[in-house]
Coordinates of C-alpha atoms in Angstrom, one line a residue:
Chain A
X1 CA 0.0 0.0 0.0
X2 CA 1.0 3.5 -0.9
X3 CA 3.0 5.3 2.3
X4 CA 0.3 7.4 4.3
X5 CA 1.2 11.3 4.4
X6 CA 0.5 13.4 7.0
X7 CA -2.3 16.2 6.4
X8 CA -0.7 20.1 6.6
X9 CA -3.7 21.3 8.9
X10 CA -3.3 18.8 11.7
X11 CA -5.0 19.9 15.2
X12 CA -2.1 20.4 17.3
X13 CA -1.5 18.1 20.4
X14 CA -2.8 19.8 23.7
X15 CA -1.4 18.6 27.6
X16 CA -5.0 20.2 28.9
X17 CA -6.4 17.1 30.6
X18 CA -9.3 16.0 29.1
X19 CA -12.2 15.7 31.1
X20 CA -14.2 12.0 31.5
X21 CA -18.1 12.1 29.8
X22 CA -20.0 12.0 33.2
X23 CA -22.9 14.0 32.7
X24 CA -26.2 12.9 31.2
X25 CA -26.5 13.7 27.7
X26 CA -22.7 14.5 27.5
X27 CA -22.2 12.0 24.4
X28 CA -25.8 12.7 22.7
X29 CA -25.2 13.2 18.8
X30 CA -21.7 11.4 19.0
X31 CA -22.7 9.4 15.6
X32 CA -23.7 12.6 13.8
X33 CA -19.8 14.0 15.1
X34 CA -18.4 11.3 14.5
X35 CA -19.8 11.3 10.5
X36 CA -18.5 15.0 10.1
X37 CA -15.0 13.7 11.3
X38 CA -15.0 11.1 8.8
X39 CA -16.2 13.7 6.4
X40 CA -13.2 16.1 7.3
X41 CA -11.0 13.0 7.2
X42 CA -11.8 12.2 3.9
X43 CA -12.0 15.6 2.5
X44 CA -8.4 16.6 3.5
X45 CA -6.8 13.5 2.0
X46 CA -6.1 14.4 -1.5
X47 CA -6.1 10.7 -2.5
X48 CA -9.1 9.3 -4.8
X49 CA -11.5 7.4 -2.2
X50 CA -11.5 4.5 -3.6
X51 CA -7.7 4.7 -3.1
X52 CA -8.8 5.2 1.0
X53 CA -11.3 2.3 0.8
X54 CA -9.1 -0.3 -0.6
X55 CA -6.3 0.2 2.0
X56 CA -9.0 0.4 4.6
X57 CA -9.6 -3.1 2.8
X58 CA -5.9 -4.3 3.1
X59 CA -6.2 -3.6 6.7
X60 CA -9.6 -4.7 7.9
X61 CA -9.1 -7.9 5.5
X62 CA -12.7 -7.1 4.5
X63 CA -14.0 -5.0 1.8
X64 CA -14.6 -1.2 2.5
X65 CA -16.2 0.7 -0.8
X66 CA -16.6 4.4 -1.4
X67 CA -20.3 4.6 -0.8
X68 CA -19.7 2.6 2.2
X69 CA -17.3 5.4 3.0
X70 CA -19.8 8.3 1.8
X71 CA -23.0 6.9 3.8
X72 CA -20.4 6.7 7.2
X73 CA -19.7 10.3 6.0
X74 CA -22.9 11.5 5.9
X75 CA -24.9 12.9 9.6
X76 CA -28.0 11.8 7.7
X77 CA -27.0 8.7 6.9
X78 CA -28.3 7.9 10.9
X79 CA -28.6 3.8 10.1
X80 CA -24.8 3.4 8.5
X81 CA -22.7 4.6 11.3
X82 CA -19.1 3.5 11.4
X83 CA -18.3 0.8 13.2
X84 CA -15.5 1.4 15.3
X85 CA -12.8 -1.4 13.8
X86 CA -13.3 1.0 10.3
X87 CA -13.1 3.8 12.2
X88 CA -9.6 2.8 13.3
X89 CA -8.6 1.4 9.8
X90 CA -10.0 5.1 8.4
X91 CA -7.4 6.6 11.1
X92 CA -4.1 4.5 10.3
X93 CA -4.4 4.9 6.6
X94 CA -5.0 8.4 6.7
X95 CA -2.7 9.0 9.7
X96 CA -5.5 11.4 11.2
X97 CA -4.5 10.5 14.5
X98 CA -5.5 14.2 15.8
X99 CA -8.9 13.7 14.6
X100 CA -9.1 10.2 16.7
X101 CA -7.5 12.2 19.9
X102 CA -10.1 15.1 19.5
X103 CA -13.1 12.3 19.9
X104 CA -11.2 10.4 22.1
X105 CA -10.7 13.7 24.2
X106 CA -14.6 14.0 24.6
X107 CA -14.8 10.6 27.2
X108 CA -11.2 11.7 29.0
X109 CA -8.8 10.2 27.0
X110 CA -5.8 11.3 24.5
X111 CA -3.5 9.7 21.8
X112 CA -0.1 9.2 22.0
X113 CA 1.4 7.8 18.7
X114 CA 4.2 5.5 18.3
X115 CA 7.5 7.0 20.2
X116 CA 5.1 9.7 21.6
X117 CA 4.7 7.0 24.2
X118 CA 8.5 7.7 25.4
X119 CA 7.6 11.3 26.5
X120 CA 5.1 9.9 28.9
X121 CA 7.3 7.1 30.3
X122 CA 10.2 10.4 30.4
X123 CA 7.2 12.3 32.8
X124 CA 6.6 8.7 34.5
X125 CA 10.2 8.4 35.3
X126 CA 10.9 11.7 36.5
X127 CA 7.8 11.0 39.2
X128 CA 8.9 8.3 40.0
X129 CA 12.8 9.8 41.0
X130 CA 10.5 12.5 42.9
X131 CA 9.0 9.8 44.6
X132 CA 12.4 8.5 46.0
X133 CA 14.3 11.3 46.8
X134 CA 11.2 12.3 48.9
X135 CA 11.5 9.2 50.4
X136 CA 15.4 9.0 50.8
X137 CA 15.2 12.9 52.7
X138 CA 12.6 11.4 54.9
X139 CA 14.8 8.3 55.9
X140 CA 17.8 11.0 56.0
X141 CA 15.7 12.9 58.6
X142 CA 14.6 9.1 61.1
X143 CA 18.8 8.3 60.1
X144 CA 18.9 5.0 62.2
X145 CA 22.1 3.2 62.8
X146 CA 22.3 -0.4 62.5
X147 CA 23.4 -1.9 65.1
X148 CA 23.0 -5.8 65.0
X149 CA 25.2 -8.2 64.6
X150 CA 28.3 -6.2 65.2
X151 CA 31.0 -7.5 66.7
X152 CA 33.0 -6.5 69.9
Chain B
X1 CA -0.3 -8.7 -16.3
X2 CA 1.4 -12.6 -16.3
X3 CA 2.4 -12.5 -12.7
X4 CA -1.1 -11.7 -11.7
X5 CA -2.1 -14.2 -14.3
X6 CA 0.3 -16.7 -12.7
X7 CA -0.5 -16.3 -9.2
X8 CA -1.8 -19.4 -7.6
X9 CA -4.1 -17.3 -5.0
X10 CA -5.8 -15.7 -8.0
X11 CA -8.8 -17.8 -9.7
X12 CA -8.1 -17.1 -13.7
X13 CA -11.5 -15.2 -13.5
X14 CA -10.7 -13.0 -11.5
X15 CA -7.1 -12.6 -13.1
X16 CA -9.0 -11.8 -16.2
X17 CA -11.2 -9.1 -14.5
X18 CA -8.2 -7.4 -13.0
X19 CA -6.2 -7.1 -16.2
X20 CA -9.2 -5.6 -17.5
X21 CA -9.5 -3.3 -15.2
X22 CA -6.3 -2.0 -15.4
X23 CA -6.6 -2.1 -19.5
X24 CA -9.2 0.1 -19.1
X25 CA -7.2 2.6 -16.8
X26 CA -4.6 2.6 -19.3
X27 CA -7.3 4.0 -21.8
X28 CA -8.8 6.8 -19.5
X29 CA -7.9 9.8 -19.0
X30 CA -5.1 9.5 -16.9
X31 CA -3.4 6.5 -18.2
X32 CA -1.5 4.0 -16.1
X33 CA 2.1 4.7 -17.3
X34 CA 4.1 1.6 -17.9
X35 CA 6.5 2.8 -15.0
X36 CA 3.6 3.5 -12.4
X37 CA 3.9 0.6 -9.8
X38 CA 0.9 -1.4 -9.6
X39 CA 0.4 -3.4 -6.5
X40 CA -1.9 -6.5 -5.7
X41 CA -2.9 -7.4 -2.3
X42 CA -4.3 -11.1 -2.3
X43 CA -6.4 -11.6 0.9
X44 CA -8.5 -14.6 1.9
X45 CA -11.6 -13.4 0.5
X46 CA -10.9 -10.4 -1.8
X47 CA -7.8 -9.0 -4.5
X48 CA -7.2 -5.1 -3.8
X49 CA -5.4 -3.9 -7.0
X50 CA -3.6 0.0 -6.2
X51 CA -2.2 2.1 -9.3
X52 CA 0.2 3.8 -7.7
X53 CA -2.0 5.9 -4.4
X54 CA -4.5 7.5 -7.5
X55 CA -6.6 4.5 -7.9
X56 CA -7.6 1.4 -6.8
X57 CA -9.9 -1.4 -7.3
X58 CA -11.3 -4.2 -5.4
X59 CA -11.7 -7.7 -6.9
X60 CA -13.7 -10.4 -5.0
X61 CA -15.1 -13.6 -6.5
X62 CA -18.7 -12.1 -6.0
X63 CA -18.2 -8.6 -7.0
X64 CA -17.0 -6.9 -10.5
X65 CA -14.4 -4.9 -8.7

């Protein structure tokens, strides 16, 4: 399959902290969002779509057309949502992984992608030597000697 | 066109439909140039044909691609 390019106008990665979907109503007319992000995903790929669909095919092993593609696309289209395994196919081979961290965003979650994940464990790490050196002053501060087994 | 013709996961049918497909992007209007990499995906129940990343087809033994 032909290499995936990244798209110019990519939403740029935010540290705010998403917030989980607690409230009643807080996901109501996800599937109509969710079909105007597929629309924006396949309107800022420059490829043909029936390029889109048949690496969506490669992936999935199962074939995705381009009305398939145009009815997930379409709010009105209420009764051919995407399922979420195309959704995730649509993502990889158009490398829209902003688009899949802003929904994600709206139940409390973010993408990392690929080595993105060694800046967390970098964060992780650095907590974790915070951690112990709070630990080792406190120890400093009870400094008890050990006194068993010593010899006269 | 022999390799796909040759290939022992691709039913001579569907071969056939393939190399007709891509005869018949060779006569539109942006012809496949005999340099422009054609790629074939064989998968266990479909053929995804790619023209370079400007076109593709799908082939299964059910549908006309």
């Amino acid at each position: 399959m032909a290499k995936t390019r990244a798209s110019i106008d990519q939403f740029a990665f935010t540290f705010d902290a998403p917030q989980p979907a607690t409230l009643p109503a807080a996901l109501a007319g996800v599937d109509a969002r969710i079909a105007r992000t597929v629309a924006e995903v396949l309107k800022n790929d420059d490829r043909d779509r029936s390029v889109i669909a048949a690496e969506m095919s490669v992936l999935l092993s199962d074939e995705v057309t381009i009305n398939m593609l145009n009815n997930y696309a379409s709010p009105a289209q209420a009764q051919h949502n995407i399922s979420f395994s195309r959704m995730l196919a649509l993502i990889a081979v158009t490398n829209r992984f902003d688009l899949l961290d802003r929904e994600l965003r709206a139940i409390g979650a973010a993408v990392l992608v690929g080595e993105e994940i060694y800046t967390a464990e970098i964060g992780q790490i650095d907590s974790e030597i915070e951690k112990l050196l709070r630990r080792k002053k406190d120890l400093k501060r009870i400094n008890p000697t050990i006194t068993r087994n010593r010899r006269k | 066109m022999s390799n796909i013709k040759g290939a022992s996961t691709i039913t001579p049918a569907m071969a056939d439909r393939i190399v007709a497909w891509l005869d018949a992007q060779r006569e539109g209007p942006a012809p496949v140039e005999p340099s422009e990499r054609v790629q074939v995906w064989t998968l266990a129940d479909l053929t995804v044909v790619f023209v370079g990343d400007r076109d593709a087809a799908i082939f299964s033994e059910e549908s006309r691609g």
